[in-house]
mmCIF file of C-alpha atoms in Angstrom:
data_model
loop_
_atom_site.group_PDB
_atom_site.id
_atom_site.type_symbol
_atom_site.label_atom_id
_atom_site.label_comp_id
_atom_site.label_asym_id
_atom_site.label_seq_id
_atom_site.Cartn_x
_atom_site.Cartn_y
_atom_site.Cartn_z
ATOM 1 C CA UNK G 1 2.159 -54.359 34.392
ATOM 2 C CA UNK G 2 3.963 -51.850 32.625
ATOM 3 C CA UNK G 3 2.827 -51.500 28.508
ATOM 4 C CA UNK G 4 4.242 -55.046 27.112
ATOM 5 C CA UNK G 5 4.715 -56.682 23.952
ATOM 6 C CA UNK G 6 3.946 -60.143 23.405
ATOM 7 C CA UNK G 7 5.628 -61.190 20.114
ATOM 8 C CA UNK G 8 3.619 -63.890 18.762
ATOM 9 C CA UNK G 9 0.716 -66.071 19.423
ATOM 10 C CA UNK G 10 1.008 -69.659 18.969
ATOM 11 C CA UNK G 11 0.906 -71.966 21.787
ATOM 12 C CA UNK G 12 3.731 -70.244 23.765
ATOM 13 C CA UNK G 13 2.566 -66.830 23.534
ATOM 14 C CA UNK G 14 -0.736 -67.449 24.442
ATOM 15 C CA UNK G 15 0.063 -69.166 27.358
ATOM 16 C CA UNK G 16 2.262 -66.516 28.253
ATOM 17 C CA UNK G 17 -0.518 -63.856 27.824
ATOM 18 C CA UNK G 18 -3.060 -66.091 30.349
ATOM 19 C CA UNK G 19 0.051 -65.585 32.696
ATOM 20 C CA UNK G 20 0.365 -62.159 32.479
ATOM 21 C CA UNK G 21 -3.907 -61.733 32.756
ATOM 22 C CA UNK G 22 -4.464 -63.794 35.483
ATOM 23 C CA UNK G 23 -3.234 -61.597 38.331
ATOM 24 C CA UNK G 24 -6.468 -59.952 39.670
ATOM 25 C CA UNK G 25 -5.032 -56.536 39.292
ATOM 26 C CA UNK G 26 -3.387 -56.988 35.464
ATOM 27 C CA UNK G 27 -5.042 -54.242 32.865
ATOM 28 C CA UNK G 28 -5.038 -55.771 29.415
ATOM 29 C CA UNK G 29 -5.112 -52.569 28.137
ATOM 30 C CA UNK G 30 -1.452 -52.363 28.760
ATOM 31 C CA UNK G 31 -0.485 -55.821 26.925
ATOM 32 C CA UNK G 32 -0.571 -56.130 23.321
ATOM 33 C CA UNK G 33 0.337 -59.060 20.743
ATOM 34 C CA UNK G 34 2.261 -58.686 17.661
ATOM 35 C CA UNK G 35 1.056 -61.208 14.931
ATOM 36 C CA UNK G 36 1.172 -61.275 11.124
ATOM 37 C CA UNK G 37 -2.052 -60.292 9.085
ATOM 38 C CA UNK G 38 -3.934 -62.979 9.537
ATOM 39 C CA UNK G 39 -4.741 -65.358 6.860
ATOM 40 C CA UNK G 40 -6.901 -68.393 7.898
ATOM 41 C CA UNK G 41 -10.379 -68.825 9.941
ATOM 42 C CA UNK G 42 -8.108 -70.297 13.255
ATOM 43 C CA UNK G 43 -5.687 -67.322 13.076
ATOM 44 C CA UNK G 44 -8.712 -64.763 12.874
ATOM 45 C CA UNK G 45 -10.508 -66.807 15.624
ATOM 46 C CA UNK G 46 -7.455 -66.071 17.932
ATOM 47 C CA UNK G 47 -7.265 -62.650 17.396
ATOM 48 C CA UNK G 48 -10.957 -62.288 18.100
ATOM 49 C CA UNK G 49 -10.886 -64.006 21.490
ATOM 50 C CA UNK G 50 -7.758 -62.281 21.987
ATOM 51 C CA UNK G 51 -9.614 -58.315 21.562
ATOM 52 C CA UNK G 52 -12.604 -59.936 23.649
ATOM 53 C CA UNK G 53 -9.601 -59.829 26.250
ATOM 54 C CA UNK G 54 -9.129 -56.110 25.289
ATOM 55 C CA UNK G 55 -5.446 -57.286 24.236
ATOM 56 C CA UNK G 56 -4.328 -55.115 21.442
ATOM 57 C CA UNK G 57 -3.477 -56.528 18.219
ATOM 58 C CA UNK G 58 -0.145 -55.186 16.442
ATOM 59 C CA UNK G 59 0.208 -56.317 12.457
ATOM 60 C CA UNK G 60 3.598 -57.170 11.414
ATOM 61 C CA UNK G 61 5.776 -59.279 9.925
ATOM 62 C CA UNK G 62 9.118 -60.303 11.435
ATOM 63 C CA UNK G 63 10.684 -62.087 8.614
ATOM 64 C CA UNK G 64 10.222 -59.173 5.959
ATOM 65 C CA UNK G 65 9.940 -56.463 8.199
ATOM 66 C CA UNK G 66 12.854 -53.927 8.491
ATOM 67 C CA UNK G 67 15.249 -53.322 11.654
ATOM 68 C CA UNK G 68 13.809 -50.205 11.695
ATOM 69 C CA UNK G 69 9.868 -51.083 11.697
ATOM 70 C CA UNK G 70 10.679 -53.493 14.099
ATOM 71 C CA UNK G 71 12.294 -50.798 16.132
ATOM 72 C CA UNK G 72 9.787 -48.093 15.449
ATOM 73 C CA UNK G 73 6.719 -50.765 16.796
ATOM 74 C CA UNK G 74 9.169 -51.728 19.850
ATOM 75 C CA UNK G 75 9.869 -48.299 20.811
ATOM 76 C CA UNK G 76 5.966 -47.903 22.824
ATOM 77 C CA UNK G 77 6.839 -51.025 24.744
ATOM 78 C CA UNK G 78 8.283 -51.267 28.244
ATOM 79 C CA UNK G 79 8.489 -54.971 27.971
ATOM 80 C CA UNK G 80 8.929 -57.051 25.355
ATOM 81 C CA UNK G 81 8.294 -61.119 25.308
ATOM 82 C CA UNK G 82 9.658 -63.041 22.027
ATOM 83 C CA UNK G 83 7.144 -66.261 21.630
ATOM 84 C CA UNK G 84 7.692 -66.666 17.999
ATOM 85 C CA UNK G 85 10.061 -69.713 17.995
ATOM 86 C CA UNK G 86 12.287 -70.203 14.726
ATOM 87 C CA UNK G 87 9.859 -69.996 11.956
ATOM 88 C CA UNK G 88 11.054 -66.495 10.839
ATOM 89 C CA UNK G 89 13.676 -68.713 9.446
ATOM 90 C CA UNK G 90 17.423 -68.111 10.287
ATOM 91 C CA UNK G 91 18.707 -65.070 11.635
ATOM 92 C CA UNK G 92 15.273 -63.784 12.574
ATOM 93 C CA UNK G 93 16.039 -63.906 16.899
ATOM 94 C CA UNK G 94 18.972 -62.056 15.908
ATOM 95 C CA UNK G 95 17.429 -59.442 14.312
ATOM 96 C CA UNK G 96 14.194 -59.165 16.575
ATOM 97 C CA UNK G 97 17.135 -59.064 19.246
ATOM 98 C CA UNK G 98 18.714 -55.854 17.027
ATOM 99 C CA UNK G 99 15.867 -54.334 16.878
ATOM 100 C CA UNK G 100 14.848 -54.000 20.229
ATOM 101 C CA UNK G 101 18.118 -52.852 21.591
ATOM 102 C CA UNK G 102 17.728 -50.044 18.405
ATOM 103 C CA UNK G 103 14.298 -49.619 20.169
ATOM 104 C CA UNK G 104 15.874 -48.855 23.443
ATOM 105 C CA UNK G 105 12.907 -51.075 25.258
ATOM 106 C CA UNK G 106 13.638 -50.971 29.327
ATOM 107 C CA UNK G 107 13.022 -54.770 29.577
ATOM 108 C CA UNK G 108 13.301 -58.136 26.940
ATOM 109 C CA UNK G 109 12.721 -61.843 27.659
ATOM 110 C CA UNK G 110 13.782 -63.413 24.225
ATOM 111 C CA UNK G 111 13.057 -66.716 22.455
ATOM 112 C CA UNK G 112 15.834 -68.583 24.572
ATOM 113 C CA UNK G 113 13.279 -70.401 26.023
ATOM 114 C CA UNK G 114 15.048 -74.063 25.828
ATOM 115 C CA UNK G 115 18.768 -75.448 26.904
ATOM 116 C CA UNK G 116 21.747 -74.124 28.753
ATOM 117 C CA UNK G 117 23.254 -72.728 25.373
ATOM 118 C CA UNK G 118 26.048 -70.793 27.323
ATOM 119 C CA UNK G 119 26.698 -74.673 28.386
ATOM 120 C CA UNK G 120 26.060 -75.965 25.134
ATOM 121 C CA UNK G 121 27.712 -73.425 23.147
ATOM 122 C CA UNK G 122 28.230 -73.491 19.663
ATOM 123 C CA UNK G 123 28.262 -76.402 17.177
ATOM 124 C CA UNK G 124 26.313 -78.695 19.195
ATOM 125 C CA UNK G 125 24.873 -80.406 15.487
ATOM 126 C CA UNK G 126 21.445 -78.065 15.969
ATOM 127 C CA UNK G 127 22.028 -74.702 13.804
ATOM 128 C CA UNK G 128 19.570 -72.431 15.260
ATOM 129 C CA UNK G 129 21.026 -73.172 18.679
ATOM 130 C CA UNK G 130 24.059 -71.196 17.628
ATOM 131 C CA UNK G 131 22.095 -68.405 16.576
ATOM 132 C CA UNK G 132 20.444 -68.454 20.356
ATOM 133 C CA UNK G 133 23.997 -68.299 21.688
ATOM 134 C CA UNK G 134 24.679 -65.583 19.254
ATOM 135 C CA UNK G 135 21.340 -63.560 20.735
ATOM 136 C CA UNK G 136 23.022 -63.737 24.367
ATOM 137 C CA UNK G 137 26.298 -62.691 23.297
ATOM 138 C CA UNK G 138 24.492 -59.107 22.156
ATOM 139 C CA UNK G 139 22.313 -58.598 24.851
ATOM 140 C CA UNK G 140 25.437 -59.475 27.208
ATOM 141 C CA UNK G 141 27.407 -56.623 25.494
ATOM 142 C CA UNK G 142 25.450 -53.738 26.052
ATOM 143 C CA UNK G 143 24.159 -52.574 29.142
ATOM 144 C CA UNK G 144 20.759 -50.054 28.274
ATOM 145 C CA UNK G 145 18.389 -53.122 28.003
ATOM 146 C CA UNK G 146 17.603 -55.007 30.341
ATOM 147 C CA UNK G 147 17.124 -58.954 29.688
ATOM 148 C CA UNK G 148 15.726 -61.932 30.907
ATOM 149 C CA UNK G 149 16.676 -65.291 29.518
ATOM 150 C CA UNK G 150 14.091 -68.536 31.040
ATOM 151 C CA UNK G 151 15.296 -72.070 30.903
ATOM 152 C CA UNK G 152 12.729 -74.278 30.405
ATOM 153 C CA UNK G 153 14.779 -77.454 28.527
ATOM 154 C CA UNK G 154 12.197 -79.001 25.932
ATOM 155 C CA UNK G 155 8.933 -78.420 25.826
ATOM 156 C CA UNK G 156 6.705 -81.698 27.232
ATOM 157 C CA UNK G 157 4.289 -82.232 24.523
ATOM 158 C CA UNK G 158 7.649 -82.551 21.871
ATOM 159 C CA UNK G 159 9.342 -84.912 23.934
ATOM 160 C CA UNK G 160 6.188 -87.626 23.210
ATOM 161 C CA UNK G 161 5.141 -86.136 19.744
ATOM 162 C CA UNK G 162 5.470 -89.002 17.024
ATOM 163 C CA UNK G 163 7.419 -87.206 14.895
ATOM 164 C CA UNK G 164 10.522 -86.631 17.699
ATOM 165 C CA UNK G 165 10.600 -90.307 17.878
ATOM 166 C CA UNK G 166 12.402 -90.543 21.325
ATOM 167 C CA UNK G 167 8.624 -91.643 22.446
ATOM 168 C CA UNK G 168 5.986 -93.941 20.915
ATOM 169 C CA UNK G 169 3.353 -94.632 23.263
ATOM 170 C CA UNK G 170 1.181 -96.569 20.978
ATOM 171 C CA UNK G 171 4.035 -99.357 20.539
ATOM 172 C CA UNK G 172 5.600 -98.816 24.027
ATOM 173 C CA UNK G 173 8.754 -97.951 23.090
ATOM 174 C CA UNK G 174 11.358 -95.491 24.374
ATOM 175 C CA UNK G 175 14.641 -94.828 22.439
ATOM 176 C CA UNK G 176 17.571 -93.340 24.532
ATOM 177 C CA UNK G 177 19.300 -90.048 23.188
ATOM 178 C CA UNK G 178 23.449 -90.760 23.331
ATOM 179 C CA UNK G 179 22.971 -92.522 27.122
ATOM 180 C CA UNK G 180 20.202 -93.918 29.147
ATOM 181 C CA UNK G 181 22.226 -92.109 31.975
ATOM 182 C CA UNK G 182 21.485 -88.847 29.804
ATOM 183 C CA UNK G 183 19.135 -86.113 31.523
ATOM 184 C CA UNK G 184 16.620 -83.987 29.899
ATOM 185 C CA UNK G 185 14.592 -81.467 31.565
ATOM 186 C CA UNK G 186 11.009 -80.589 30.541
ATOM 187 C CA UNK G 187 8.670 -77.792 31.187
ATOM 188 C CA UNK G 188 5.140 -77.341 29.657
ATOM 189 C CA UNK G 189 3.793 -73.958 27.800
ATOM 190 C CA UNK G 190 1.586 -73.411 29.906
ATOM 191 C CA UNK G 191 3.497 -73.835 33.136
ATOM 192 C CA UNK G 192 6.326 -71.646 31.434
ATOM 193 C CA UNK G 193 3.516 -69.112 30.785
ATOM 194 C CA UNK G 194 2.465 -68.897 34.404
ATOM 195 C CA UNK G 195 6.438 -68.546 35.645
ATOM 196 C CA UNK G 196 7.723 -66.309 32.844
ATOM 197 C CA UNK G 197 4.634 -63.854 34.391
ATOM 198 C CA UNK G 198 5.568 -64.769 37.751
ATOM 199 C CA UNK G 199 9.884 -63.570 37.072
ATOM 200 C CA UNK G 200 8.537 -60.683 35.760
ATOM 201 C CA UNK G 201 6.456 -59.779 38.550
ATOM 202 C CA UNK G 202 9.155 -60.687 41.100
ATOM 203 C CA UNK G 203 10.441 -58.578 43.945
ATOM 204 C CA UNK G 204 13.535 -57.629 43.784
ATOM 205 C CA UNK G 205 13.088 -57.264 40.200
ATOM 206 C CA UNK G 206 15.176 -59.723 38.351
ATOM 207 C CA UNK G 207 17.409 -58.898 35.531
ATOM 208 C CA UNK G 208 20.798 -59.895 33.213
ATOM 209 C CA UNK G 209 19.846 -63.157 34.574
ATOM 210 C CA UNK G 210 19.809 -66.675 33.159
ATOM 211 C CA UNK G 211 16.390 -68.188 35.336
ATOM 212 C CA UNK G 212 15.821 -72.099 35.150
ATOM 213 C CA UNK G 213 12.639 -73.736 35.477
ATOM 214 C CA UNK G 214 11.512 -77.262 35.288
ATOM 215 C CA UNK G 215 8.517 -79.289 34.983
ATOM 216 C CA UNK G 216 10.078 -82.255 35.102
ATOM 217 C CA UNK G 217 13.728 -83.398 35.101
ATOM 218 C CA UNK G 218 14.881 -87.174 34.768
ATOM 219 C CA UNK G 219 17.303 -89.653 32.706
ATOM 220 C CA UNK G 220 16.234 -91.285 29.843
ATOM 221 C CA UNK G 221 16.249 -94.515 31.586
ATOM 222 C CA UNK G 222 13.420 -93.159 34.727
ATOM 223 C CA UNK G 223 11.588 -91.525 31.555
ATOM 224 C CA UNK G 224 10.965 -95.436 30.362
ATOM 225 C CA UNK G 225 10.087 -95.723 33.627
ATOM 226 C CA UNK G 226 7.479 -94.038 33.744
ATOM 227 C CA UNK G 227 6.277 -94.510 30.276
ATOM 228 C CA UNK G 228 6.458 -98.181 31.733
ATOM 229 C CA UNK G 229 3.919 -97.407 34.589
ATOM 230 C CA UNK G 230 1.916 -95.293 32.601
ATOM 231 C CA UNK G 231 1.046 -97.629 29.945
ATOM 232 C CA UNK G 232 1.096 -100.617 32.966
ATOM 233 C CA UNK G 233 3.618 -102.583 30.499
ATOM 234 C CA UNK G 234 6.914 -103.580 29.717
ATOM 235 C CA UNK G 235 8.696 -101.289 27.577
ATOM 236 C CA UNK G 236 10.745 -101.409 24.672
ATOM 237 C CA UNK G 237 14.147 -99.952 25.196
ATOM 238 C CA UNK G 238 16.788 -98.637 22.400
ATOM 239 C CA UNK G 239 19.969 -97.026 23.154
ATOM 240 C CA UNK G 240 20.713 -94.324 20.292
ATOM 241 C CA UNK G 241 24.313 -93.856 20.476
ATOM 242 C CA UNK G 242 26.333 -90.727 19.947
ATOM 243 C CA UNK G 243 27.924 -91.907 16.583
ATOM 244 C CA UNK G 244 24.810 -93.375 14.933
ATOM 245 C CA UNK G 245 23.290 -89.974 15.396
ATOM 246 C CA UNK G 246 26.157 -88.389 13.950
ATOM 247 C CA UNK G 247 25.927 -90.782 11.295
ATOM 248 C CA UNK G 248 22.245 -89.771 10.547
ATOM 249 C CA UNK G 249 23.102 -86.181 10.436
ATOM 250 C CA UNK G 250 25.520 -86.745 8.024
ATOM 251 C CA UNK G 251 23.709 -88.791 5.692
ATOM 252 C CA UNK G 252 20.698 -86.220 6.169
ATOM 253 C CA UNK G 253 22.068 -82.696 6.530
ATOM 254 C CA UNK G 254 18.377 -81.613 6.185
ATOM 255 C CA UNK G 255 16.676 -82.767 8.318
ATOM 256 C CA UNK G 256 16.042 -80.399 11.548
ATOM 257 C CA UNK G 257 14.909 -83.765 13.808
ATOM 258 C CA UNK G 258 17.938 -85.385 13.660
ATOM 259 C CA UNK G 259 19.752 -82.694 14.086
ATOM 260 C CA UNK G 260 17.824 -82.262 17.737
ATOM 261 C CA UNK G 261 18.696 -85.780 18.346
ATOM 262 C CA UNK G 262 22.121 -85.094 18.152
ATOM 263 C CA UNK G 263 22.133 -81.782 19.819
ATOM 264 C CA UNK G 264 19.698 -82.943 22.682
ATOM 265 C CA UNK G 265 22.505 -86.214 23.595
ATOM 266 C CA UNK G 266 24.638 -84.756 26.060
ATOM 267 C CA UNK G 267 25.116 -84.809 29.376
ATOM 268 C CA UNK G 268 25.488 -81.371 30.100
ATOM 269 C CA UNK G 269 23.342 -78.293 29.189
ATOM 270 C CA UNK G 270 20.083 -80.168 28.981
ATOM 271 C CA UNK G 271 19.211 -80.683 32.016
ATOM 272 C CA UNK G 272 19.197 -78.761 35.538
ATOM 273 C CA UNK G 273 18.161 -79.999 38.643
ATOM 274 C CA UNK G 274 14.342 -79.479 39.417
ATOM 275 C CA UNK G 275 14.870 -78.675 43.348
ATOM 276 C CA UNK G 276 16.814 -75.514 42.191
ATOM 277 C CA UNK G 277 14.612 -74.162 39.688
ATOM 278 C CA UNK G 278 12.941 -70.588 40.227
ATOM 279 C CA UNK G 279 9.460 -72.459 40.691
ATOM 280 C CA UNK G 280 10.903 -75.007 43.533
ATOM 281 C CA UNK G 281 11.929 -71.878 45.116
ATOM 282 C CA UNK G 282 8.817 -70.148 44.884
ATOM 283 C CA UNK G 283 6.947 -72.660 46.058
ATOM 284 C CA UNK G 284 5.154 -72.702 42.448
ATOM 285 C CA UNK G 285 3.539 -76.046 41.656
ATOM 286 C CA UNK G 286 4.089 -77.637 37.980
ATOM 287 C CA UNK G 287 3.044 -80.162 35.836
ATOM 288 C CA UNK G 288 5.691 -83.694 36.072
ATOM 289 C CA UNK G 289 5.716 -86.012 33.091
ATOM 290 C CA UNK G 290 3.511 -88.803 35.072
ATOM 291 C CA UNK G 291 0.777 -86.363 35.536
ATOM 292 C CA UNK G 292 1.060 -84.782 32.350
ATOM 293 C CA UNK G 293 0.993 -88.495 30.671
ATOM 294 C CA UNK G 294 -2.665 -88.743 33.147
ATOM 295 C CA UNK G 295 -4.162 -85.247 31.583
ATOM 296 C CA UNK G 296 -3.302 -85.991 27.939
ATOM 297 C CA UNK G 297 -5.372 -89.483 28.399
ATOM 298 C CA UNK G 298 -8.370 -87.985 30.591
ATOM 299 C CA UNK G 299 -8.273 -85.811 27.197
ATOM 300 C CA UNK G 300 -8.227 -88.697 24.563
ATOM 301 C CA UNK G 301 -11.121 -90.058 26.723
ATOM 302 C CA UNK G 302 -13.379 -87.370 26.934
ATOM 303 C CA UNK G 303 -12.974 -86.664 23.076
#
């Protein structure tokens, strides 16, 4: 491992420093995190189990930060690895993205962790995905960087969180985004955390590549499927179509989850078959949606 800069450390970036520690032969004196100052008891928790790692902890702030402090902090990286998501608020990937190519850093895997966006392009109804098309257009037109981008399609534990409301265990109901013929590919953090670790370390060294990986990839109509077999029921099935979502959009231009409805009912983009995927190549074993369904219930159990 050459010195590498994880930026963030929520659930992604975590994960993705257990990947890059659990090679036998990694020294975690050459990985460090960025993080803002920390202000509550979890956030200081992390960073102490974190320095028990002997990670080193770098204090900044990428929303009110300068291009230039950004730059200045990227510049004694080899690597860096953007975990942060979009809560710098809009154009934050764009200027982390600016600031490491100012920084000159050898290698970058940025937050395009997600969809196909040069398939999905712009105006697909979700904002910040044109801002994630925006970040590959950059690091396409220049050539000193070298860059990464991992396909993972949507993370598992938001396709079944309450609040996405395409699953509802509790009531046994599955709604359909656009078409039940629709296909979504999933991956979870912690399984994108062992593979990003695993590109990285791959010989021939990989680079200006688009890499897809897959936990899981099915329509919407196997996913009630198994939701079906999981909970050893009948399920309730809605169809969501195209123009109702629009419809909701429009009446609530606001509102980030409807958006992701919209921009998540395609056929195209979303979803890549699993056989191809980097980890079905590599022989790399991942977590499905039936077995991650089993682990999150062994969990309820035991708690």
């Amino acid at each position: 491992m050459s010195p590498t800069l994880v930026l963030g450390a929520g659930e992604l970036g975590l994960a993705v420093i257990e990947g890059l520690l659990a090679p036998k032969d990694s020294n975690p004196e050459l990985l460090s995190v960025l993080v803002r100052p920390p202000t509550t008891k979890a956030a200081r928790q992390t960073i102490k189990s974190l320095r028990k790692q002997r990670v080193s902890i770098v204090h900044a702030d990428l929303a009110t930060d300068t291009v230039d402090d950004l730059a200045a902090t990227f510049s004694d990286y080899d690597t860096v690895i953007c975990c942060t998501g979009f809560v710098g608020g809009p154009g934050t990937q764009r200027k982390i993205t600016t600031a490491v190519l100012k920084a000159g850093v050898r290698h970058y895997v940025p937050w395009l962790f997600g969809v196909d966006y040069d398939i999905v392009g712009r105006g697909s109804g979700q904002d910040v995905w044109d801002e994630q098309a925006d970040v590959r257009d950059m690091l396409r037109g220049q050539s000193a960087t070298k860059w990464i981008v991992i396909s993972t399609g949507m993370f598992t534990s938001f396709l079944f969180e309450p609040a996405f409301g395409v699953v509802d265990l509790a009531k046994g109901q599955v709604n359909a985004l656009g078409s039940w013929d629709h296909g979504l590919t999933v991956t979870t953090p912690e399984d994108i955390g062992r593979l990003t670790a695993a590109i990285l370390a791959h010989e021939p060294l990989i680079q200006n590549e688009v890499v897809y990986i897959a936990g899981d990839t099915f329509t919407y109509a196997q996913l009630a499927d198994m939701v079906g077999v999981h909970l050893g029921r009948k399920v309730e099935r809605t169809l969501w179509d195209i123009e109702d979502l629009r419809s909701e959009v429009a009446a609530n231009p606001n509102d980030g989850i409807r958006k992701y409805h919209l921009a998540f009912a395609r056929d195209s983009g979303v979803a890549w078959d699993k056989a191809s995927t980097f980890n079905a190549e590599q022989g790399i074993a991942v977590t499905d949606v039936p077995t991650w369904l089993r682990r999150m219930e062994d969990a309820q159990t035991r708690a």
